[in-house]
């Protein structure tokens, strides 16, 4: 299961996210999404956990937690739809 993490501080690192979520289960991957041109964080990330139960526990326990002075927004990530593929990218 993949978790969407929003409202990240632009200085938050993938290691910090890994350490935060690892307390609730095994992490497959952590990816902070960056701007194509600048390489800077866009303020959100995706965490893939091996177990859906562990991911749900992390969602429950970390709901509204703070990291680097920002209150995180956590949701189960949803797959992109066909309509999403035709949207213009935000630049």
GROMACS .gro file of N, CA and C in nm:
model
  273
    1UNK      N    1   0.085  -0.118   0.000
    1UNK     CA    2   0.000   0.000   0.000
    1UNK      C    3   0.090   0.124   0.000
    2UNK      N    4   0.046   0.225  -0.071
    2UNK     CA    5   0.121   0.350  -0.081
    2UNK      C    6   0.047   0.461  -0.009
    3UNK      N    7   0.122   0.540   0.065
    3UNK     CA    8   0.068   0.652   0.142
    3UNK      C    9   0.114   0.782   0.078
    4UNK      N   10   0.019   0.874   0.058
    4UNK     CA   11   0.049   1.009   0.014
    4UNK      C   12   0.079   1.091   0.139
    5UNK      N   13   0.189   1.167   0.137
    5UNK     CA   14   0.225   1.256   0.247
    5UNK      C   15   0.233   1.396   0.191
    6UNK      N   16   0.145   1.484   0.237
    6UNK     CA   17   0.142   1.621   0.188
    6UNK      C   18   0.181   1.721   0.295
    7UNK      N   19   0.196   1.845   0.253
    7UNK     CA   20   0.234   1.957   0.338
    7UNK      C   21   0.372   1.938   0.400
    8UNK      N   22   0.463   1.880   0.324
    8UNK     CA   23   0.600   1.862   0.373
    8UNK      C   24   0.674   1.994   0.375
    9UNK      N   25   0.756   2.011   0.474
    9UNK     CA   26   0.851   2.120   0.476
    9UNK      C   27   0.947   2.095   0.358
   10UNK      N   28   0.985   2.198   0.288
   10UNK     CA   29   1.070   2.181   0.171
   10UNK      C   30   1.210   2.130   0.206
   11UNK      N   31   1.246   2.135   0.334
   11UNK     CA   32   1.377   2.084   0.379
   11UNK      C   33   1.370   1.940   0.430
   12UNK      N   34   1.251   1.883   0.442
   12UNK     CA   35   1.236   1.745   0.490
   12UNK      C   36   1.304   1.649   0.393
   13UNK      N   37   1.372   1.549   0.448
   13UNK     CA   38   1.445   1.453   0.365
   13UNK      C   39   1.373   1.318   0.361
   14UNK      N   40   1.409   1.238   0.262
   14UNK     CA   41   1.353   1.103   0.251
   14UNK      C   42   1.394   1.019   0.372
   15UNK      N   43   1.513   1.041   0.426
   15UNK     CA   44   1.556   0.967   0.544
   15UNK      C   45   1.467   0.999   0.663
   16UNK      N   46   1.432   1.125   0.682
   16UNK     CA   47   1.343   1.163   0.792
   16UNK      C   48   1.208   1.093   0.779
   17UNK      N   49   1.154   1.090   0.659
   17UNK     CA   50   1.026   1.022   0.637
   17UNK      C   51   1.040   0.872   0.662
   18UNK      N   52   1.148   0.815   0.613
   18UNK     CA   53   1.171   0.671   0.634
   18UNK      C   54   1.175   0.641   0.784
   19UNK      N   55   1.251   0.720   0.859
   19UNK     CA   56   1.263   0.697   1.002
   19UNK      C   57   1.129   0.711   1.074
   20UNK      N   58   1.048   0.807   1.032
   20UNK     CA   59   0.918   0.829   1.094
   20UNK      C   60   0.824   0.711   1.070
   21UNK      N   61   0.817   0.664   0.946
   21UNK     CA   62   0.723   0.557   0.911
   21UNK      C   63   0.774   0.418   0.947
   22UNK      N   64   0.904   0.400   0.958
   22UNK     CA   65   0.961   0.268   0.987
   22UNK      C   66   0.917   0.215   1.123
   23UNK      N   67   0.876   0.303   1.212
   23UNK     CA   68   0.828   0.259   1.344
   23UNK      C   69   0.699   0.178   1.333
   24UNK      N   70   0.632   0.184   1.218
   24UNK     CA   71   0.503   0.117   1.200
   24UNK      C   72   0.508   0.000   1.103
   25UNK      N   73   0.624  -0.027   1.044
   25UNK     CA   74   0.634  -0.141   0.953
   25UNK      C   75   0.750  -0.128   0.857
   26UNK      N   76   0.756  -0.223   0.766
   26UNK     CA   77   0.865  -0.228   0.669
   26UNK      C   78   0.837  -0.135   0.552
   27UNK      N   79   0.934  -0.052   0.521
   27UNK     CA   80   0.922   0.046   0.413
   27UNK      C   81   0.984  -0.013   0.287
   28UNK      N   82   0.910  -0.011   0.176
   28UNK     CA   83   0.965  -0.053   0.047
   28UNK      C   84   1.036   0.063  -0.021
   29UNK      N   85   0.973   0.182  -0.016
   29UNK     CA   86   1.034   0.298  -0.081
   29UNK      C   87   0.978   0.427  -0.024
   30UNK      N   88   1.059   0.531  -0.034
   30UNK     CA   89   1.020   0.667   0.004
   30UNK      C   90   1.062   0.756  -0.112
   31UNK      N   91   0.969   0.837  -0.162
   31UNK     CA   92   1.002   0.925  -0.274
   31UNK      C   93   0.941   1.063  -0.252
   32UNK      N   94   1.028   1.162  -0.230
   32UNK     CA   95   0.983   1.301  -0.226
   32UNK      C   96   0.979   1.349  -0.370
   33UNK      N   97   0.867   1.405  -0.411
   33UNK     CA   98   0.850   1.452  -0.548
   33UNK      C   99   0.917   1.589  -0.562
   34UNK      N  100   0.998   1.601  -0.666
   34UNK     CA  101   1.073   1.724  -0.687
   34UNK      C  102   1.033   1.791  -0.818
   35UNK      N  103   1.059   1.920  -0.824
   35UNK     CA  104   1.034   1.998  -0.944
   35UNK      C  105   1.131   1.955  -1.053
   36UNK      N  106   1.080   1.938  -1.173
   36UNK     CA  107   1.162   1.891  -1.286
   36UNK      C  108   1.277   1.987  -1.316
   37UNK      N  109   1.251   2.115  -1.306
   37UNK     CA  110   1.350   2.214  -1.347
   37UNK      C  111   1.448   2.251  -1.235
   38UNK      N  112   1.395   2.275  -1.116
   38UNK     CA  113   1.482   2.321  -1.006
   38UNK      C  114   1.539   2.208  -0.922
   39UNK      N  115   1.470   2.094  -0.921
   39UNK     CA  116   1.513   1.983  -0.836
   39UNK      C  117   1.470   1.997  -0.691
   40UNK      N  118   1.400   2.106  -0.658
   40UNK     CA  119   1.354   2.128  -0.521
   40UNK      C  120   1.226   2.050  -0.493
   41UNK      N  121   1.205   2.020  -0.366
   41UNK     CA  122   1.086   1.948  -0.323
   41UNK      C  123   0.960   2.025  -0.362
   42UNK      N  124   0.857   1.949  -0.402
   42UNK     CA  125   0.727   2.010  -0.431
   42UNK      C  126   0.636   2.003  -0.309
   43UNK      N  127   0.687   1.950  -0.197
   43UNK     CA  128   0.610   1.952  -0.073
   43UNK      C  129   0.524   1.830  -0.050
   44UNK      N  130   0.546   1.724  -0.128
   44UNK     CA  131   0.473   1.600  -0.102
   44UNK      C  132   0.558   1.480  -0.139
   45UNK      N  133   0.516   1.364  -0.085
   45UNK     CA  134   0.595   1.241  -0.105
   45UNK      C  135   0.502   1.121  -0.107
   46UNK      N  136   0.558   1.008  -0.146
   46UNK     CA  137   0.487   0.880  -0.143
   46UNK      C  138   0.572   0.780  -0.067
   47UNK      N  139   0.507   0.709   0.025
   47UNK     CA  140   0.572   0.605   0.105
   47UNK      C  141   0.505   0.474   0.068
   48UNK      N  142   0.582   0.377   0.022
   48UNK     CA  143   0.527   0.244  -0.009
   48UNK      C  144   0.568   0.150   0.104
   49UNK      N  145   0.467   0.089   0.166
   49UNK     CA  146   0.492  -0.006   0.275
   49UNK      C  147   0.455  -0.146   0.227
   50UNK      N  148   0.523  -0.247   0.282
   50UNK     CA  149   0.502  -0.384   0.236
   50UNK      C  150   0.367  -0.440   0.277
   51UNK      N  151   0.314  -0.395   0.389
   51UNK     CA  152   0.188  -0.450   0.441
   51UNK      C  153   0.081  -0.342   0.446
   52UNK      N  154  -0.037  -0.374   0.395
   52UNK     CA  155  -0.149  -0.279   0.402
   52UNK      C  156  -0.189  -0.253   0.547
   53UNK      N  157  -0.183  -0.356   0.630
   53UNK     CA  158  -0.218  -0.337   0.772
   53UNK      C  159  -0.122  -0.241   0.840
   54UNK      N  160   0.006  -0.255   0.812
   54UNK     CA  161   0.106  -0.164   0.869
   54UNK      C  162   0.086  -0.023   0.817
   55UNK      N  163   0.054  -0.010   0.691
   55UNK     CA  164   0.031   0.122   0.632
   55UNK      C  165  -0.090   0.189   0.696
   56UNK      N  166  -0.196   0.113   0.717
   56UNK     CA  167  -0.316   0.169   0.781
   56UNK      C  168  -0.286   0.212   0.925
   57UNK      N  169  -0.204   0.132   0.994
   57UNK     CA  170  -0.164   0.169   1.130
   57UNK      C  171  -0.083   0.298   1.129
   58UNK      N  172   0.008   0.312   1.035
   58UNK     CA  173   0.086   0.435   1.023
   58UNK      C  174  -0.007   0.554   0.994
   59UNK      N  175  -0.103   0.536   0.905
   59UNK     CA  176  -0.199   0.643   0.876
   59UNK      C  177  -0.275   0.683   1.002
   60UNK      N  178  -0.318   0.585   1.078
   60UNK     CA  179  -0.395   0.611   1.200
   60UNK      C  180  -0.309   0.682   1.305
   61UNK      N  181  -0.189   0.632   1.325
   61UNK     CA  182  -0.104   0.685   1.432
   61UNK      C  183  -0.041   0.820   1.398
   62UNK      N  184  -0.012   0.841   1.272
   62UNK     CA  185   0.059   0.963   1.233
   62UNK      C  186  -0.034   1.073   1.182
   63UNK      N  187  -0.164   1.048   1.184
   63UNK     CA  188  -0.260   1.148   1.138
   63UNK      C  189  -0.239   1.279   1.214
   64UNK      N  190  -0.220   1.387   1.143
   64UNK     CA  191  -0.202   1.521   1.198
   64UNK      C  192  -0.073   1.540   1.276
   65UNK      N  193   0.026   1.454   1.255
   65UNK     CA  194   0.154   1.472   1.325
   65UNK      C  195   0.233   1.584   1.258
   66UNK      N  196   0.331   1.634   1.329
   66UNK     CA  197   0.417   1.741   1.279
   66UNK      C  198   0.556   1.685   1.248
   67UNK      N  199   0.613   1.732   1.139
   67UNK     CA  200   0.751   1.701   1.102
   67UNK      C  201   0.812   1.828   1.046
   68UNK      N  202   0.924   1.870   1.102
   68UNK     CA  203   0.989   1.996   1.061
   68UNK      C  204   0.893   2.114   1.067
   69UNK      N  205   0.814   2.120   1.174
   69UNK     CA  206   0.719   2.230   1.201
   69UNK      C  207   0.602   2.237   1.104
   70UNK      N  208   0.579   2.134   1.024
   70UNK     CA  209   0.463   2.130   0.935
   70UNK      C  210   0.373   2.014   0.976
   71UNK      N  211   0.242   2.041   0.981
   71UNK     CA  212   0.146   1.934   1.009
   71UNK      C  213   0.124   1.855   0.881
   72UNK      N  214   0.158   1.726   0.886
   72UNK     CA  215   0.149   1.642   0.767
   72UNK      C  216   0.005   1.608   0.732
   73UNK      N  217  -0.020   1.595   0.604
   73UNK     CA  218  -0.148   1.547   0.552
   73UNK      C  219  -0.122   1.408   0.498
   74UNK      N  220  -0.189   1.308   0.554
   74UNK     CA  221  -0.167   1.169   0.514
   74UNK      C  222  -0.295   1.111   0.457
   75UNK      N  223  -0.281   1.039   0.346
   75UNK     CA  224  -0.394   0.971   0.283
   75UNK      C  225  -0.342   0.847   0.211
   76UNK      N  226  -0.430   0.751   0.193
   76UNK     CA  227  -0.395   0.639   0.108
   76UNK      C  228  -0.383   0.694  -0.034
   77UNK      N  229  -0.271   0.665  -0.099
   77UNK     CA  230  -0.250   0.716  -0.235
   77UNK      C  231  -0.347   0.647  -0.330
   78UNK      N  232  -0.395   0.722  -0.426
   78UNK     CA  233  -0.485   0.664  -0.526
   78UNK      C  234  -0.412   0.659  -0.659
   79UNK      N  235  -0.439   0.557  -0.738
   79UNK     CA  236  -0.372   0.549  -0.868
   79UNK      C  237  -0.418   0.661  -0.960
   80UNK      N  238  -0.333   0.699  -1.051
   80UNK     CA  239  -0.371   0.801  -1.149
   80UNK      C  240  -0.478   0.745  -1.241
   81UNK      N  241  -0.573   0.828  -1.276
   81UNK     CA  242  -0.679   0.786  -1.366
   81UNK      C  243  -0.640   0.820  -1.510
   82UNK      N  244  -0.717   0.769  -1.603
   82UNK     CA  245  -0.693   0.799  -1.745
   82UNK      C  246  -0.703   0.950  -1.768
   83UNK      N  247  -0.798   1.016  -1.701
   83UNK     CA  248  -0.814   1.161  -1.717
   83UNK      C  249  -0.691   1.236  -1.668
   84UNK      N  250  -0.625   1.185  -1.563
   84UNK     CA  251  -0.505   1.250  -1.512
   84UNK      C  252  -0.394   1.256  -1.617
   85UNK      N  253  -0.391   1.158  -1.704
   85UNK     CA  254  -0.285   1.152  -1.805
   85UNK      C  255  -0.295   1.264  -1.907
   86UNK      N  256  -0.415   1.322  -1.922
   86UNK     CA  257  -0.436   1.427  -2.021
   86UNK      C  258  -0.431   1.567  -1.963
   87UNK      N  259  -0.413   1.579  -1.833
   87UNK     CA  260  -0.403   1.710  -1.770
   87UNK      C  261  -0.267   1.771  -1.803
   88UNK      N  262  -0.267   1.902  -1.819
   88UNK     CA  263  -0.141   1.970  -1.843
   88UNK      C  264  -0.060   1.969  -1.713
   89UNK      N  265   0.071   1.944  -1.722
   89UNK     CA  266   0.153   1.948  -1.600
   89UNK      C  267   0.161   2.090  -1.546
   90UNK      N  268   0.163   2.101  -1.414
   90UNK     CA  269   0.180   2.232  -1.352
   90UNK      C  270   0.326   2.269  -1.357
   91UNK      N  271   0.355   2.387  -1.409
   91UNK     CA  272   0.495   2.433  -1.419
   91UNK      C  273   0.521   2.543  -1.321
   0.00000   0.00000   0.00000
